[in-house]
């Protein structure tokens, strides 16, 4: 069973046609989802080695150490993979706001009756 | 500012080239990430209208009401969208295990030293 994708112990992340895997970053303490981004194999290897969440910027087409310019790193506390190994869950210790807007989380708006309402605790 | 994608109140979900948006489902109570799946515009509309998480099955190429066959629905407690509106966070009340393997969450394995270790509280 060691080589079974779903029940096995082999880490075989499944990258999509663009060579990317989705990574969900949560606050290890509050459990809040902070951001969702994508990793190439290189970004994933670097993330696990450095302990700092590192993504692939689809717009800039380059490796992107989250916090590299802002100082707002996401320190990985625990990494998990899902059943079919095409998504990652990274429990993180955020150093500062995770969102480029300055919000703690990128998810600062609630969808309600077809419109958006800011979360009260966010700017 | 009402029409600004990042600060506005207009819900304008951004679907990718395949017409999909990523949805992260968490347990509204524990905060655990339960699953990551994808929605078409139709799946999203139906999810918000019915309160039951509904996805697009990329393998079956059809709309998929999560729990339709298993009874393990994900009842949406709160829906959020991220800064650039290309990802959704659904806080859910799970009716039964979220994973088809029978695990509460699809993320039942921790990545450690290049291999996978089952989470102790999961099968």
CSV table of C-alpha atoms in Angstrom, one decimal:
chain,number,residue,atom,x,y,z
A,1,UNK,CA,0.0,0.0,0.0
A,2,UNK,CA,3.0,2.2,0.3
A,3,UNK,CA,2.7,3.4,-3.2
A,4,UNK,CA,-1.1,4.1,-3.1
A,5,UNK,CA,-1.8,7.7,-3.9
A,6,UNK,CA,-4.6,8.0,-1.3
A,7,UNK,CA,-3.6,5.7,1.5
A,8,UNK,CA,0.1,5.5,1.0
A,9,UNK,CA,3.0,7.4,2.6
A,10,UNK,CA,4.7,8.5,-0.6
A,11,UNK,CA,4.5,12.2,-1.2
A,12,UNK,CA,3.6,12.5,-4.9
A,13,UNK,CA,2.1,15.9,-5.4
A,14,UNK,CA,0.1,16.2,-8.6
A,15,UNK,CA,0.7,19.3,-10.6
A,16,UNK,CA,-1.8,20.5,-13.1
A,17,UNK,CA,-1.3,21.0,-16.9
A,18,UNK,CA,0.5,24.3,-16.0
A,19,UNK,CA,2.8,22.6,-13.5
A,20,UNK,CA,1.0,24.1,-10.6
A,21,UNK,CA,-0.6,22.8,-7.3
A,22,UNK,CA,-3.0,24.8,-5.2
A,23,UNK,CA,-1.8,25.8,-1.7
A,24,UNK,CA,-4.2,26.9,1.0
A,25,UNK,CA,-2.5,28.8,3.8
A,26,UNK,CA,-4.2,29.1,7.1
A,27,UNK,CA,-3.3,30.8,10.4
A,28,UNK,CA,-2.1,27.9,12.6
A,29,UNK,CA,-3.5,29.7,15.6
A,30,UNK,CA,-6.9,31.1,14.5
A,31,UNK,CA,-7.6,28.6,11.8
A,32,UNK,CA,-8.5,31.4,9.4
A,33,UNK,CA,-7.8,31.0,5.8
A,34,UNK,CA,-5.2,33.6,5.0
A,35,UNK,CA,-4.6,33.1,1.2
A,36,UNK,CA,-4.8,30.7,-1.6
A,37,UNK,CA,-1.9,30.6,-4.1
A,38,UNK,CA,-0.1,28.2,-6.4
A,39,UNK,CA,3.2,26.4,-6.3
A,40,UNK,CA,5.5,24.9,-8.9
A,41,UNK,CA,7.5,21.8,-7.9
A,42,UNK,CA,10.4,24.2,-7.3
A,43,UNK,CA,8.3,26.5,-5.1
A,44,UNK,CA,7.1,23.6,-3.1
A,45,UNK,CA,10.6,22.2,-2.6
A,46,UNK,CA,11.8,25.6,-1.5
A,47,UNK,CA,8.8,26.1,0.8
A,48,UNK,CA,9.4,22.9,2.6
A,49,UNK,CA,13.2,23.4,2.8
A,50,UNK,CA,13.1,27.0,4.0
A,51,UNK,CA,9.9,26.9,6.0
A,52,UNK,CA,8.8,30.1,4.3
A,53,UNK,CA,5.8,29.8,2.0
A,54,UNK,CA,7.0,30.3,-1.6
A,55,UNK,CA,4.7,30.5,-4.6
A,56,UNK,CA,4.7,30.8,-8.3
A,57,UNK,CA,3.4,34.2,-9.4
A,58,UNK,CA,1.3,33.6,-12.4
A,59,UNK,CA,1.2,37.3,-13.3
A,60,UNK,CA,5.0,37.9,-13.0
A,61,UNK,CA,5.9,34.3,-14.1
A,62,UNK,CA,8.5,34.0,-11.4
A,63,UNK,CA,9.1,32.3,-8.0
A,64,UNK,CA,7.8,34.5,-5.2
A,65,UNK,CA,8.9,34.1,-1.6
A,66,UNK,CA,5.9,35.5,0.2
A,67,UNK,CA,7.1,38.4,2.3
A,68,UNK,CA,10.3,38.8,0.4
A,69,UNK,CA,9.6,42.5,-0.2
A,70,UNK,CA,7.0,43.3,2.5
A,71,UNK,CA,8.6,41.3,5.3
A,72,UNK,CA,5.2,39.6,5.8
A,73,UNK,CA,6.5,36.0,5.6
A,74,UNK,CA,4.3,33.0,6.2
A,75,UNK,CA,6.2,30.6,8.3
A,76,UNK,CA,5.1,27.0,7.7
A,77,UNK,CA,4.1,25.2,10.9
A,78,UNK,CA,2.6,22.1,9.3
A,79,UNK,CA,2.1,21.0,5.7
A,80,UNK,CA,-0.7,18.6,4.6
A,81,UNK,CA,-1.7,17.1,1.3
A,82,UNK,CA,-5.2,16.0,0.3
A,83,UNK,CA,-6.5,12.5,-0.7
A,84,UNK,CA,-5.6,12.7,-4.4
A,85,UNK,CA,-2.5,14.9,-3.7
A,86,UNK,CA,-3.5,17.8,-5.9
A,87,UNK,CA,-3.9,20.4,-3.1
A,88,UNK,CA,-1.8,21.5,-0.1
A,89,UNK,CA,-2.9,22.9,3.2
A,90,UNK,CA,-0.2,24.9,5.0
A,91,UNK,CA,-0.7,25.9,8.6
A,92,UNK,CA,1.3,29.0,9.0
A,93,UNK,CA,2.5,31.5,11.5
A,94,UNK,CA,2.0,34.8,9.7
A,95,UNK,CA,4.6,37.6,10.2
A,96,UNK,CA,2.3,40.6,9.6
A,97,UNK,CA,-0.7,40.8,7.3
A,98,UNK,CA,-1.0,38.1,4.7
A,99,UNK,CA,-2.8,40.2,2.2
A,100,UNK,CA,-1.2,42.9,0.0
A,101,UNK,CA,-4.1,45.2,0.9
A,102,UNK,CA,-2.9,45.2,4.5
A,103,UNK,CA,-5.7,42.9,5.7
A,104,UNK,CA,-4.7,40.0,8.0
A,105,UNK,CA,-6.4,37.6,5.5
A,106,UNK,CA,-7.1,38.0,1.8
A,107,UNK,CA,-10.7,36.8,2.7
A,108,UNK,CA,-11.9,40.1,4.2
A,109,UNK,CA,-15.3,40.1,2.6
A,110,UNK,CA,-18.4,38.0,3.1
A,111,UNK,CA,-20.7,37.1,0.1
A,112,UNK,CA,-24.2,37.9,1.2
A,113,UNK,CA,-27.3,38.3,-1.0
A,114,UNK,CA,-25.2,38.6,-4.1
A,115,UNK,CA,-23.0,41.4,-2.7
A,116,UNK,CA,-19.9,41.8,-0.5
A,117,UNK,CA,-19.8,42.9,3.1
A,118,UNK,CA,-16.5,43.6,4.8
A,119,UNK,CA,-15.7,41.3,7.8
A,120,UNK,CA,-16.1,43.5,10.8
A,121,UNK,CA,-12.7,42.8,12.3
A,122,UNK,CA,-10.9,43.7,9.0
A,123,UNK,CA,-10.2,47.1,7.5
B,1,UNK,CA,-15.2,52.6,-5.0
B,2,UNK,CA,-18.2,50.4,-5.3
B,3,UNK,CA,-16.9,48.8,-8.5
B,4,UNK,CA,-13.4,48.2,-7.3
B,5,UNK,CA,-12.5,44.6,-7.4
B,6,UNK,CA,-10.5,44.6,-4.2
B,7,UNK,CA,-12.2,47.2,-2.0
B,8,UNK,CA,-15.7,47.2,-3.5
B,9,UNK,CA,-18.9,45.5,-2.6
B,10,UNK,CA,-19.6,44.0,-6.0
B,11,UNK,CA,-19.3,40.3,-6.1
B,12,UNK,CA,-17.5,39.6,-9.4
B,13,UNK,CA,-16.0,36.1,-9.1
B,14,UNK,CA,-13.1,35.6,-11.5
B,15,UNK,CA,-13.2,32.3,-13.3
B,16,UNK,CA,-10.1,30.8,-14.9
B,17,UNK,CA,-9.6,29.9,-18.5
B,18,UNK,CA,-11.6,26.7,-17.9
B,19,UNK,CA,-14.4,28.6,-16.3
B,20,UNK,CA,-13.5,27.5,-12.8
B,21,UNK,CA,-12.9,29.1,-9.4
B,22,UNK,CA,-11.2,27.4,-6.5
B,23,UNK,CA,-13.3,26.8,-3.4
B,24,UNK,CA,-11.8,26.0,0.0
B,25,UNK,CA,-14.2,24.4,2.4
B,26,UNK,CA,-13.5,24.5,6.1
B,27,UNK,CA,-15.3,23.1,9.1
B,28,UNK,CA,-17.0,26.2,10.6
B,29,UNK,CA,-16.5,24.8,14.0
B,30,UNK,CA,-13.0,23.4,14.1
B,31,UNK,CA,-11.6,25.6,11.4
B,32,UNK,CA,-10.0,22.5,9.7
B,33,UNK,CA,-9.7,22.6,5.9
B,34,UNK,CA,-12.0,19.8,4.7
B,35,UNK,CA,-11.6,19.9,1.0
B,36,UNK,CA,-10.6,22.0,-2.0
B,37,UNK,CA,-12.6,21.8,-5.1
B,38,UNK,CA,-13.7,23.8,-8.1
B,39,UNK,CA,-16.9,25.6,-9.1
B,40,UNK,CA,-18.3,26.8,-12.4
B,41,UNK,CA,-20.5,29.9,-12.3
B,42,UNK,CA,-23.5,27.6,-12.3
B,43,UNK,CA,-22.1,25.5,-9.4
B,44,UNK,CA,-21.4,28.7,-7.4
B,45,UNK,CA,-24.9,30.1,-8.0
B,46,UNK,CA,-26.5,26.8,-7.0
B,47,UNK,CA,-24.3,26.6,-3.9
B,48,UNK,CA,-25.3,30.0,-2.7
B,49,UNK,CA,-29.0,29.4,-3.5
B,50,UNK,CA,-29.2,26.0,-1.9
B,51,UNK,CA,-26.7,26.4,0.9
B,52,UNK,CA,-25.2,23.1,-0.1
B,53,UNK,CA,-21.7,23.1,-1.5
B,54,UNK,CA,-21.9,22.2,-5.2
B,55,UNK,CA,-18.9,21.7,-7.4
B,56,UNK,CA,-17.8,21.0,-10.9
B,57,UNK,CA,-16.4,17.5,-11.3
B,58,UNK,CA,-13.5,17.8,-13.7
B,59,UNK,CA,-13.3,14.1,-14.1
B,60,UNK,CA,-17.0,13.5,-14.7
B,61,UNK,CA,-17.4,16.8,-16.4
B,62,UNK,CA,-20.7,17.5,-14.6
B,63,UNK,CA,-22.2,19.4,-11.7
B,64,UNK,CA,-21.7,17.7,-8.5
B,65,UNK,CA,-23.8,18.3,-5.3
B,66,UNK,CA,-21.4,17.2,-2.6
B,67,UNK,CA,-23.2,14.6,-0.6
B,68,UNK,CA,-25.8,13.9,-3.3
B,69,UNK,CA,-25.0,10.2,-3.3
B,70,UNK,CA,-23.2,9.7,0.1
B,71,UNK,CA,-25.5,12.0,2.1
B,72,UNK,CA,-22.4,13.8,3.4
B,73,UNK,CA,-23.5,17.3,2.5
B,74,UNK,CA,-21.5,20.4,3.3
B,75,UNK,CA,-23.9,23.0,4.5
B,76,UNK,CA,-22.5,26.5,3.9
B,77,UNK,CA,-22.5,28.7,6.9
B,78,UNK,CA,-20.6,31.6,5.5
B,79,UNK,CA,-19.0,32.3,2.1
B,80,UNK,CA,-16.1,34.6,1.6
B,81,UNK,CA,-14.1,35.8,-1.5
B,82,UNK,CA,-10.5,36.9,-1.6
B,83,UNK,CA,-8.9,40.2,-2.6
B,84,UNK,CA,-8.8,39.6,-6.3
B,85,UNK,CA,-11.9,37.4,-6.3
B,86,UNK,CA,-10.4,34.3,-7.8
B,87,UNK,CA,-10.8,32.1,-4.7
B,88,UNK,CA,-13.7,31.3,-2.3
B,89,UNK,CA,-13.6,30.3,1.3
B,90,UNK,CA,-16.7,28.4,2.4
B,91,UNK,CA,-17.2,27.8,6.1
B,92,UNK,CA,-19.3,24.7,6.3
B,93,UNK,CA,-21.2,22.5,8.7
B,94,UNK,CA,-20.3,19.0,7.4
B,95,UNK,CA,-22.9,16.3,7.5
B,96,UNK,CA,-20.6,13.3,7.9
B,97,UNK,CA,-17.1,12.9,6.6
B,98,UNK,CA,-16.1,15.3,3.9
B,99,UNK,CA,-13.7,12.9,2.2
B,100,UNK,CA,-14.7,10.0,-0.1
B,101,UNK,CA,-12.2,7.9,1.8
B,102,UNK,CA,-14.3,8.2,5.0
B,103,UNK,CA,-11.9,10.7,6.6
B,104,UNK,CA,-13.4,13.8,8.2
B,105,UNK,CA,-11.1,15.9,6.0
B,106,UNK,CA,-9.4,15.2,2.8
B,107,UNK,CA,-6.2,16.5,4.4
B,108,UNK,CA,-5.5,13.5,6.6
B,109,UNK,CA,-1.8,13.2,6.0
B,110,UNK,CA,1.1,15.5,7.0
B,111,UNK,CA,4.1,16.1,4.8
B,112,UNK,CA,7.2,15.4,6.8
B,113,UNK,CA,10.8,14.8,5.7
B,114,UNK,CA,9.6,14.1,2.2
B,115,UNK,CA,7.0,11.5,3.2
B,116,UNK,CA,3.5,11.3,4.5
B,117,UNK,CA,2.4,10.6,8.0
B,118,UNK,CA,-1.3,10.1,8.8
B,119,UNK,CA,-2.8,12.6,11.2
B,120,UNK,CA,-3.3,10.8,14.5
B,121,UNK,CA,-7.0,11.5,14.8
B,122,UNK,CA,-7.8,10.3,11.3
B,123,UNK,CA,-8.0,6.7,10.0
